[in-house]
CSV table of C-alpha atoms in Angstrom, one decimal:
chain,number,residue,atom,x,y,z
D,1,MET,CA,-102.5,-87.5,53.9
D,2,SER,CA,-100.3,-87.7,50.8
D,3,LEU,CA,-99.2,-84.3,49.5
D,4,GLU,CA,-98.3,-84.9,45.7
D,5,SER,CA,-97.2,-87.7,43.4
D,6,SER,CA,-96.8,-86.2,40.0
D,7,ASN,CA,-95.1,-83.4,38.1
D,8,SER,CA,-97.2,-81.0,39.9
D,9,VAL,CA,-95.1,-81.4,42.8
D,10,GLN,CA,-92.5,-79.2,41.0
D,11,THR,CA,-94.9,-76.1,41.7
D,12,LEU,CA,-96.0,-77.3,45.2
D,13,ALA,CA,-95.4,-74.2,47.7
D,14,ILE,CA,-95.6,-74.0,51.2
D,15,ARG,CA,-96.9,-70.5,52.6
D,16,LYS,CA,-94.7,-69.9,55.8
D,17,PRO,CA,-95.2,-66.6,57.9
D,18,ALA,CA,-92.4,-64.4,58.1
D,19,GLY,CA,-92.3,-65.1,61.7
D,20,MET,CA,-91.4,-68.7,61.0
D,21,THR,CA,-88.3,-67.6,58.6
D,22,HIS,CA,-87.2,-64.3,60.4
D,23,PHE,CA,-86.4,-65.9,63.6
D,24,SER,CA,-83.4,-67.6,65.3
D,25,ASN,CA,-83.5,-71.2,63.7
D,26,PRO,CA,-83.5,-73.6,66.6
D,27,TYR,CA,-84.1,-76.8,64.3
D,28,LYS,CA,-81.6,-79.6,62.9
D,29,PHE,CA,-81.8,-79.9,59.4
D,30,HIS,CA,-84.4,-82.9,59.4
D,31,GLU,CA,-86.5,-81.4,62.0
D,32,LYS,CA,-87.2,-78.4,59.9
D,33,LYS,CA,-88.1,-80.7,56.9
D,34,LEU,CA,-90.6,-82.7,59.4
D,35,LEU,CA,-92.2,-79.0,60.6
D,36,ASN,CA,-92.5,-77.8,57.0
D,37,TYR,CA,-94.5,-81.2,55.9
D,38,CYS,CA,-96.6,-81.0,59.0
D,39,VAL,CA,-97.2,-77.1,57.9
D,40,LYS,CA,-98.0,-78.0,54.5
D,41,VAL,CA,-100.6,-80.7,55.2
D,42,VAL,CA,-102.2,-78.3,57.8
D,43,GLU,CA,-102.4,-75.5,55.0
D,44,LYS,CA,-103.9,-77.8,52.5
D,45,SER,CA,-106.9,-78.6,55.2
D,46,GLY,CA,-107.5,-75.0,55.3
D,47,TYR,CA,-105.8,-74.5,58.8
D,48,VAL,CA,-108.5,-76.5,60.7
D,49,ASP,CA,-107.4,-77.1,64.4
D,50,ARG,CA,-107.5,-81.1,64.6
D,51,GLU,CA,-105.5,-84.0,64.7
D,52,TYR,CA,-103.6,-85.0,61.5
D,53,GLU,CA,-102.2,-87.9,60.2
D,54,ALA,CA,-100.1,-89.2,57.3
D,55,PRO,CA,-98.5,-92.5,55.9
D,56,MET,CA,-95.1,-93.2,57.3
D,57,GLU,CA,-93.8,-93.6,53.8
D,58,ASP,CA,-95.0,-90.1,52.9
D,59,VAL,CA,-93.2,-88.7,55.8
D,60,LYS,CA,-90.3,-90.5,55.0
D,61,TYR,CA,-90.0,-89.2,51.3
D,62,TRP,CA,-90.4,-85.6,52.4
D,63,VAL,CA,-87.9,-85.7,55.5
D,64,GLN,CA,-85.5,-88.0,53.5
D,65,PHE,CA,-85.1,-90.9,55.8
D,66,GLY,CA,-84.6,-93.7,53.3
D,67,LYS,CA,-86.2,-97.2,53.4
D,68,THR,CA,-85.7,-97.8,57.2
D,69,ARG,CA,-88.7,-99.2,59.1
D,70,ASN,CA,-87.3,-98.2,62.3
D,71,THR,CA,-89.3,-95.3,63.7
D,72,LYS,CA,-86.8,-93.9,66.1
D,73,TRP,CA,-85.7,-91.3,63.9
D,74,LEU,CA,-89.2,-89.8,63.6
D,75,ARG,CA,-89.7,-89.9,67.4
D,76,GLY,CA,-86.6,-88.0,67.8
D,77,LEU,CA,-87.6,-85.4,65.1
D,78,ALA,CA,-90.9,-84.9,66.4
D,79,LYS,CA,-89.9,-84.4,69.9
D,80,GLY,CA,-87.6,-81.6,68.6
D,81,LEU,CA,-90.8,-79.7,67.7
D,82,PHE,CA,-91.9,-79.6,71.1
D,83,LYS,CA,-89.3,-77.3,72.2
D,84,ALA,CA,-90.5,-73.6,72.6
D,85,VAL,CA,-89.5,-71.2,69.8
D,86,GLU,CA,-89.2,-67.5,69.6
D,87,TRP,CA,-91.3,-66.7,66.6
D,88,ASN,CA,-91.1,-63.5,64.8
D,89,SER,CA,-87.8,-62.5,66.9
D,90,MET,CA,-86.7,-60.3,64.1
D,91,GLY,CA,-89.9,-58.3,64.0
D,92,LYS,CA,-90.5,-58.7,60.2
D,93,ASP,CA,-94.2,-59.1,60.5
D,94,ASN,CA,-95.8,-56.3,62.4
D,95,SER,CA,-99.3,-58.0,62.4
D,96,THR,CA,-97.9,-60.8,64.4
D,97,LYS,CA,-96.6,-60.2,68.0
D,98,TRP,CA,-93.4,-62.0,69.4
D,99,THR,CA,-94.4,-65.3,70.5
D,100,ALA,CA,-92.4,-68.3,72.2
D,101,VAL,CA,-94.5,-71.4,71.7
D,102,PRO,CA,-93.7,-74.9,70.5
D,103,ALA,CA,-94.8,-76.0,67.0
D,104,LEU,CA,-96.4,-79.4,68.0
D,105,LYS,CA,-98.7,-80.3,70.8
D,106,LYS,CA,-99.0,-83.9,70.3
D,107,ALA,CA,-97.2,-86.6,68.1
D,108,GLU,CA,-98.0,-90.3,68.0
D,109,ILE,CA,-96.9,-93.3,65.7
D,110,ASP,CA,-99.2,-95.9,65.1
D,111,GLY,CA,-97.8,-98.7,63.1
D,112,ASP,CA,-97.4,-97.2,59.5
D,113,THR,CA,-99.2,-94.0,60.3
D,114,PHE,CA,-97.8,-90.7,61.9
D,115,ARG,CA,-100.3,-88.7,63.8
D,116,TRP,CA,-99.8,-85.0,65.4
D,117,LYS,CA,-101.6,-81.9,66.3
D,118,MET,CA,-100.2,-78.5,66.2
D,119,ASN,CA,-99.9,-76.2,69.0
D,120,ASP,CA,-103.0,-73.8,69.3
D,121,GLU,CA,-100.9,-70.6,69.7
D,122,PHE,CA,-98.9,-71.8,66.9
D,123,MET,CA,-102.1,-72.4,64.8
D,124,ASP,CA,-102.9,-68.6,65.6
D,125,ILE,CA,-99.8,-67.5,64.1
D,126,ILE,CA,-100.2,-69.2,60.9
D,127,ARG,CA,-103.8,-68.1,60.5
D,128,LYS,CA,-103.4,-64.5,61.4
D,129,VAL,CA,-100.2,-63.9,59.3
D,130,GLU,CA,-100.2,-61.1,56.6
D,131,ILE,CA,-96.7,-61.4,55.7
D,132,TYR,CA,-95.6,-64.6,54.4
D,133,GLY,CA,-93.0,-66.3,52.0
D,134,GLN,CA,-93.7,-68.9,49.1
D,135,ILE,CA,-91.3,-71.7,49.8
D,136,MET,CA,-91.1,-74.3,47.0
D,137,ALA,CA,-91.6,-78.0,49.0
D,138,LEU,CA,-89.0,-79.6,46.7
D,139,ALA,CA,-86.2,-77.5,47.9
D,140,GLN,CA,-85.8,-79.2,51.0
D,141,LEU,CA,-85.1,-82.4,49.2
D,142,CYS,CA,-82.4,-81.0,46.8
D,143,VAL,CA,-80.5,-78.7,49.3
D,144,LYS,CA,-77.6,-80.5,51.0
D,145,ASP,CA,-76.0,-78.1,53.3
D,146,GLU,CA,-77.3,-78.1,57.0
D,147,ASN,CA,-77.8,-74.4,56.8
D,148,SER,CA,-79.2,-73.9,53.3
D,149,LEU,CA,-82.8,-74.7,53.9
D,150,THR,CA,-83.0,-72.0,56.7
D,151,MET,CA,-81.5,-69.3,54.6
D,152,TYR,CA,-83.4,-70.5,51.4
D,153,GLU,CA,-86.6,-69.9,53.6
D,154,PHE,CA,-85.3,-66.5,54.5
D,155,PHE,CA,-84.4,-65.2,51.0
D,156,CYS,CA,-87.8,-66.6,49.7
D,157,THR,CA,-89.8,-64.5,52.3
D,158,GLU,CA,-87.8,-61.4,51.4
D,159,LEU,CA,-88.4,-61.9,47.6
D,160,SER,CA,-92.2,-62.7,48.2
D,161,THR,CA,-92.6,-59.4,50.4
D,162,ALA,CA,-90.5,-57.2,47.8
D,163,GLY,CA,-93.2,-57.3,45.5
D,164,GLU,CA,-95.4,-59.5,43.1
D,165,ASP,CA,-93.4,-58.6,39.9
D,166,VAL,CA,-90.0,-58.4,41.8
D,167,LEU,CA,-87.4,-60.9,40.6
D,168,GLU,CA,-84.3,-59.7,42.4
D,169,THR,CA,-83.9,-58.0,45.6
D,170,VAL,CA,-81.0,-56.9,47.7
D,171,VAL,CA,-80.8,-58.0,51.7
D,172,GLU,CA,-78.0,-56.6,54.0
D,173,LEU,CA,-77.5,-58.5,57.3
D,174,SER,CA,-74.9,-57.6,59.8
D,175,ILE,CA,-73.0,-60.7,61.0
D,176,GLY,CA,-74.9,-60.7,64.1
D,177,GLN,CA,-78.2,-61.0,62.4
D,178,LEU,CA,-77.1,-63.6,60.1
D,179,ARG,CA,-75.7,-65.7,63.1
D,180,HIS,CA,-79.1,-64.9,64.8
D,181,VAL,CA,-81.1,-66.5,61.8
D,182,LEU,CA,-78.9,-69.6,61.5
D,183,GLY,CA,-79.3,-69.9,65.3
D,184,PHE,CA,-75.6,-70.1,65.9
D,185,GLU,CA,-74.1,-70.3,69.5
D,186,PRO,CA,-71.8,-67.4,70.0
D,187,THR,CA,-68.7,-69.7,69.7
D,188,LYS,CA,-69.7,-71.4,66.7
D,189,TYR,CA,-67.4,-70.3,63.7
D,190,LYS,CA,-66.5,-67.3,65.7
D,191,GLU,CA,-63.7,-66.1,63.1
D,192,TYR,CA,-65.1,-64.5,60.2
D,193,ARG,CA,-62.6,-66.5,57.9
D,194,ASP,CA,-64.1,-69.7,58.8
D,195,PHE,CA,-67.7,-68.5,59.1
D,196,SER,CA,-67.5,-67.1,55.3
D,197,ARG,CA,-65.8,-70.3,54.0
D,198,TYR,CA,-67.7,-72.9,55.8
D,199,VAL,CA,-71.1,-71.4,56.1
D,200,ILE,CA,-71.7,-68.6,53.8
D,201,LYS,CA,-70.4,-70.0,50.7
D,202,LYS,CA,-71.7,-73.2,51.3
D,203,PHE,CA,-75.2,-72.4,51.8
D,204,SER,CA,-75.0,-69.6,49.0
D,205,ASP,CA,-73.6,-72.1,46.4
D,206,ASP,CA,-76.0,-74.9,47.6
D,207,ILE,CA,-79.2,-72.9,47.2
D,208,SER,CA,-78.0,-71.3,43.8
D,209,LYS,CA,-77.4,-74.7,42.4
D,210,ASN,CA,-80.4,-76.7,43.6
D,211,THR,CA,-83.4,-74.3,44.3
D,212,ASN,CA,-85.2,-71.7,42.3
D,213,VAL,CA,-83.4,-69.0,44.1
D,214,GLY,CA,-80.0,-67.5,42.9
D,215,VAL,CA,-77.8,-66.1,45.7
D,216,GLU,CA,-74.6,-63.7,45.2
D,217,TRP,CA,-72.8,-62.2,48.3
D,218,GLU,CA,-70.2,-59.7,49.1
D,219,PRO,CA,-68.9,-58.7,52.6
D,220,LEU,CA,-69.4,-55.2,53.8
D,221,LYS,CA,-66.3,-53.8,55.7
D,222,ASP,CA,-66.1,-51.0,58.3
D,223,ASN,CA,-62.3,-50.1,59.0
D,224,GLY,CA,-61.3,-53.1,57.6
D,225,THR,CA,-63.5,-55.4,59.7
D,226,VAL,CA,-66.2,-57.1,57.9
D,227,ARG,CA,-69.5,-56.1,59.8
D,228,ALA,CA,-72.4,-57.1,57.3
D,229,ILE,CA,-73.0,-59.4,54.3
D,230,ARG,CA,-74.9,-57.9,51.2
D,231,PHE,CA,-77.1,-60.7,49.5
D,232,THR,CA,-78.3,-60.4,46.1
D,233,VAL,CA,-81.0,-62.8,45.8
D,234,SER,CA,-83.2,-63.7,42.6
D,235,TRP,CA,-86.1,-65.8,41.4
D,236,LYS,CA,-84.9,-68.4,38.7
D,237,PRO,CA,-88.3,-68.9,37.3
D,238,ASN,CA,-87.5,-72.1,34.8
D,239,HIS,CA,-85.5,-73.9,37.5
D,240,THR,CA,-86.3,-77.7,37.8
D,241,PHE,CA,-86.0,-79.5,40.9
D,242,ILE,CA,-84.0,-82.6,40.8
D,243,VAL,CA,-84.6,-85.3,43.4
D,244,LYS,CA,-82.4,-88.2,43.3
D,245,GLY,CA,-83.6,-91.5,44.3
D,246,SER,CA,-87.3,-90.9,44.0
D,247,PRO,CA,-88.4,-91.7,40.6
D,248,GLU,CA,-91.9,-92.6,41.9
D,249,LYS,CA,-92.5,-88.9,43.0
D,250,VAL,CA,-90.8,-87.0,40.4
D,251,VAL,CA,-91.9,-88.7,37.0
D,252,PRO,CA,-90.4,-87.0,34.0
D,253,SER,CA,-92.4,-86.9,30.8
D,254,ILE,CA,-91.6,-89.6,28.1
D,255,GLY,CA,-90.3,-86.6,25.8
D,256,ASP,CA,-88.0,-85.5,28.6
D,257,ALA,CA,-86.7,-89.0,29.2
D,258,ILE,CA,-85.9,-89.5,25.4
D,259,GLU,CA,-84.1,-86.2,25.7
D,260,ALA,CA,-82.2,-87.1,28.7
D,261,ALA,CA,-81.3,-90.5,27.1
D,262,ASN,CA,-80.1,-88.5,23.9
D,263,THR,CA,-77.7,-86.2,26.1
D,264,VAL,CA,-76.3,-89.4,27.7
D,265,SER,CA,-75.3,-90.7,24.5
D,266,LEU,CA,-73.9,-87.2,23.4
D,267,LEU,CA,-71.5,-87.6,26.6
D,268,ARG,CA,-70.7,-91.0,25.8
D,269,GLU,CA,-69.6,-90.0,22.1
D,270,HIS,CA,-66.9,-88.1,24.0
D,271,ARG,CA,-65.9,-91.0,26.0
D,272,ILE,CA,-67.5,-89.9,29.3
D,273,TRP,CA,-68.1,-92.8,31.5
D,274,GLU,CA,-71.7,-93.9,31.4
D,275,SER,CA,-72.2,-93.6,35.2
D,276,LYS,CA,-70.6,-89.8,35.1
D,277,ALA,CA,-72.6,-89.1,32.1
D,278,LYS,CA,-76.0,-90.0,34.0
D,279,GLN,CA,-74.9,-88.1,37.0
D,280,LEU,CA,-74.3,-84.9,34.9
D,281,VAL,CA,-77.8,-85.4,33.2
D,282,ALA,CA,-79.3,-85.7,36.4
D,283,MET,CA,-77.7,-82.8,38.0
D,284,TYR,CA,-77.6,-80.1,35.2
D,285,GLY,CA,-79.9,-78.7,32.6
D,286,ILE,CA,-79.6,-80.5,29.2
D,287,ASP,CA,-79.0,-76.8,27.7
D,288,GLN,CA,-76.2,-76.4,29.9
D,289,ILE,CA,-74.7,-79.8,29.0
D,290,GLU,CA,-75.0,-79.2,25.3
D,291,ARG,CA,-73.5,-75.8,25.3
D,292,ASN,CA,-70.4,-76.9,27.3
D,293,VAL,CA,-69.9,-80.1,25.3
D,294,ALA,CA,-69.4,-77.7,22.2
D,295,TYR,CA,-67.3,-75.3,24.0
D,296,ALA,CA,-65.0,-78.1,25.3
D,297,VAL,CA,-64.7,-79.6,22.1
D,298,ASP,CA,-63.8,-76.3,20.5
D,299,GLN,CA,-61.2,-75.3,23.3
D,300,HIS,CA,-59.6,-78.8,22.9
D,301,LYS,CA,-59.2,-78.2,18.9
D,302,ALA,CA,-57.7,-74.8,19.8
D,303,GLY,CA,-55.3,-76.3,21.9
D,304,GLN,CA,-56.5,-74.7,25.3
D,305,ALA,CA,-57.8,-78.0,26.6
D,306,LYS,CA,-55.4,-81.0,26.7
D,307,ASP,CA,-57.7,-83.5,28.4
D,308,LEU,CA,-60.9,-83.1,26.7
D,309,GLN,CA,-62.9,-85.5,28.9
D,310,ARG,CA,-61.8,-83.9,32.3
D,311,PHE,CA,-61.9,-80.4,31.0
D,312,MET,CA,-65.7,-81.3,29.5
D,313,VAL,CA,-66.8,-82.4,32.7
D,314,SER,CA,-65.5,-79.5,34.5
D,315,ALA,CA,-67.2,-77.0,31.8
D,316,ILE,CA,-70.6,-78.8,32.6
D,317,GLU,CA,-70.1,-78.5,36.2
D,318,MET,CA,-68.9,-75.0,36.4
D,319,ASP,CA,-70.9,-73.7,33.2
D,320,TYR,CA,-68.2,-72.2,31.5
D,321,ALA,CA,-69.8,-71.6,28.1
D,322,PRO,CA,-71.6,-68.5,27.5
D,323,LYS,CA,-75.4,-68.8,27.3
D,324,ASP,CA,-75.4,-68.1,23.7
D,325,TYR,CA,-72.8,-70.6,22.8
D,326,ALA,CA,-73.9,-72.8,19.8
D,327,LYS,CA,-74.8,-76.4,20.5
D,328,PRO,CA,-73.3,-79.3,18.7
D,329,GLY,CA,-74.8,-80.3,15.6
D,330,PRO,CA,-76.4,-83.4,14.6
D,331,VAL,CA,-74.2,-86.7,14.0
D,332,THR,CA,-75.0,-88.9,11.3
D,333,VAL,CA,-76.4,-92.1,12.1
D,334,ALA,CA,-73.5,-94.2,10.7
D,335,ALA,CA,-70.6,-92.2,12.4
D,336,GLU,CA,-72.9,-92.3,15.7
D,337,VAL,CA,-73.1,-96.1,15.9
D,338,GLU,CA,-69.5,-96.7,15.0
D,339,GLU,CA,-68.4,-94.1,17.5
D,340,ILE,CA,-70.6,-95.5,20.4
D,341,ASP,CA,-69.5,-98.9,19.7
D,342,TRP,CA,-65.8,-98.0,19.9
D,343,ALA,CA,-66.4,-96.3,23.1
D,344,ALA,CA,-68.1,-99.3,24.5
D,345,ARG,CA,-65.2,-101.5,23.5
D,346,PHE,CA,-62.5,-99.1,24.8
D,347,GLU,CA,-64.5,-98.9,28.3
D,348,GLU,CA,-64.7,-102.5,28.3
D,349,ALA,CA,-61.1,-103.0,28.0
D,350,ARG,CA,-60.4,-100.4,30.7
D,351,THR,CA,-62.9,-101.9,33.0
D,352,LYS,CA,-61.2,-105.5,32.5
D,353,MET,CA,-57.9,-103.9,33.3
D,354,LEU,CA,-59.2,-102.2,36.3
D,355,ASP,CA,-61.1,-105.3,37.6
D,356,SER,CA,-57.9,-107.3,37.4
D,357,TYR,CA,-56.1,-104.9,39.6
D,358,PHE,CA,-58.7,-104.9,42.2
D,359,VAL,CA,-58.9,-108.8,42.2
D,360,LYS,CA,-55.0,-108.8,43.2
D,361,GLN,CA,-55.5,-106.5,46.2
D,362,ASP,CA,-56.7,-107.9,49.7
D,363,ASP,CA,-59.3,-106.4,52.2
D,364,THR,CA,-56.5,-104.2,54.2
D,365,TRP,CA,-55.4,-102.4,50.9
D,366,LEU,CA,-59.1,-101.8,50.1
D,367,HIS,CA,-59.8,-100.4,53.6
D,368,LEU,CA,-56.7,-98.0,53.5
D,369,LYS,CA,-57.3,-97.1,49.8
D,370,ARG,CA,-61.0,-96.1,50.5
D,371,GLN,CA,-59.8,-94.0,53.7
D,372,GLU,CA,-57.3,-92.3,51.6
D,373,PHE,CA,-60.0,-91.5,49.0
D,374,ILE,CA,-62.0,-89.9,51.6
D,375,ASP,CA,-59.1,-88.0,53.4
D,376,CYS,CA,-58.0,-86.3,50.2
D,377,GLY,CA,-61.4,-85.1,49.3
D,378,GLY,CA,-62.5,-87.6,46.8
D,379,LEU,CA,-66.3,-86.7,47.4
D,380,ASP,CA,-65.7,-83.0,47.6
D,381,GLY,CA,-67.7,-81.0,45.0
D,382,ASP,CA,-70.0,-84.1,44.3
D,383,LEU,CA,-73.0,-83.4,46.2
D,384,ILE,CA,-74.8,-86.8,44.8
D,385,SER,CA,-72.1,-89.1,46.1
D,386,ARG,CA,-71.6,-87.4,49.1
D,387,SER,CA,-75.4,-87.5,49.8
D,388,ASN,CA,-75.4,-91.3,49.0
D,389,PHE,CA,-72.3,-91.9,51.0
D,390,ASP,CA,-74.0,-90.2,54.2
D,391,LYS,CA,-77.0,-92.7,53.5
D,392,GLU,CA,-75.4,-95.8,52.1
D,393,GLY,CA,-71.8,-95.6,52.8
D,394,TRP,CA,-69.7,-98.0,50.6
D,395,GLU,CA,-73.0,-99.7,49.4
D,396,SER,CA,-73.5,-96.8,47.0
D,397,ASP,CA,-73.1,-97.5,43.2
D,398,TRP,CA,-72.3,-93.8,43.0
D,399,VAL,CA,-69.8,-93.6,45.5
D,400,ASN,CA,-68.0,-96.7,44.2
D,401,ASP,CA,-68.0,-95.4,40.6
D,402,ARG,CA,-66.2,-92.2,41.8
D,403,PHE,CA,-63.8,-94.5,43.8
D,404,ARG,CA,-62.9,-96.6,40.9
D,405,SER,CA,-62.4,-93.7,38.7
D,406,TRP,CA,-60.1,-92.2,41.3
D,407,VAL,CA,-58.1,-95.4,41.5
D,408,ALA,CA,-58.0,-95.8,37.6
D,409,LYS,CA,-56.0,-92.6,37.3
D,410,GLN,CA,-53.5,-93.9,39.7
D,411,VAL,CA,-53.0,-97.5,38.3
D,412,LEU,CA,-53.8,-97.6,34.6
D,413,ASP,CA,-51.5,-97.1,31.9
D,414,ASP,CA,-51.9,-93.5,30.0
D,415,GLN,CA,-53.3,-95.4,27.0
D,416,TYR,CA,-56.5,-96.1,29.0
D,417,LEU,CA,-57.0,-92.6,30.2
D,418,SER,CA,-56.3,-89.8,27.7
D,419,VAL,CA,-58.2,-88.8,24.7
D,420,GLU,CA,-55.1,-89.0,22.3
D,421,ALA,CA,-54.4,-92.6,23.7
D,422,TYR,CA,-57.9,-93.4,23.1
D,423,THR,CA,-57.7,-92.4,19.6
D,424,SER,CA,-54.3,-94.4,19.0
D,425,TRP,CA,-55.9,-97.6,20.8
D,426,CYS,CA,-58.9,-97.5,18.2
D,427,ALA,CA,-56.4,-97.5,15.5
D,428,GLU,CA,-54.3,-100.3,17.0
D,429,THR,CA,-57.4,-102.2,17.7
D,430,ALA,CA,-58.7,-101.9,14.3
D,431,LYS,CA,-55.4,-103.1,12.8
D,432,SER,CA,-55.6,-106.5,15.0
């Protein structure tokens, strides 16, 4: 039973009872994704108590398990939904009693079909609920941190129950309550310093960046000790979910595709490598990119940014430019063609230099260099490359592009790295 396969998927929501979001999360990241898929299919059927089925390809898409035909992963996830769970353990929904039941009653894999039946008591929880959250289905395909989906659903419920016209609300959770929601054991990230750095900051940044909910947080202290966290969460009505590696499921309109291509060209005009330009367009809004391109150029002209390329990428990723900053004006056709030609020739020369360097190295060097790249945090802050590395390892083009850029900064002469050197290179090449 396929859910959606067109642009309407952007607004596809899952109606989740508060008892399913305000509880001690027992599920692993992908187990929760599978549960959400099962619940959505049941919801679309009108909560009929029967056996359901879905194509394996549809399940793999929503759970994000790549192209593997091995079903061992699905068996493991399905078994995880048979463990008893304490629903509504925080008492958020007074219309639903505390219940300890598993989500699934049956799971079966038959060739390319996955069949399941929800637990009877679990179905009662879903049917009788009065308080629920609207969870956008695509969020589970976009968040990267293992705790993000749990907290995203929690915050969505808080916003949904705050009122129909409420766009922002404040949620205060004691450290104990927050750990309860996350399902953490007492010894996991016991020190607040580690808990805030590796858990709270990561899921807050991930949710804000990749979903329709913005999250800000601050610690609340009592006699110098952090006792609680105050979260300010808000809806982002115009957010567009970007799902990598699934063009058949999220198909942009022709107009969107042309606008994206023009934005890539804009970045290429400023000597941003094509692979990086496409990555930025995939991850950030076109308005954000155009504003920050203009901002970076102005800062470079004012002498505030020496390395224009590096500063421009950082500006886009961190959104340095004010929201009302002027976008770059139109470029004449003649100048655009000439500039893109120069950029292409320059990158070709740089690529040849780098290729010749790689050819001279042996397998031992490559192995050690790759390990050094990972150890020094070469993928930190790049969610797409990190995700692809986890799935494909060094077979990923995204990861190899990032690795080659990292090596280039170490081994290429300055004439192939800086903006000033690029200008000089163009002049010298034109003379020859």
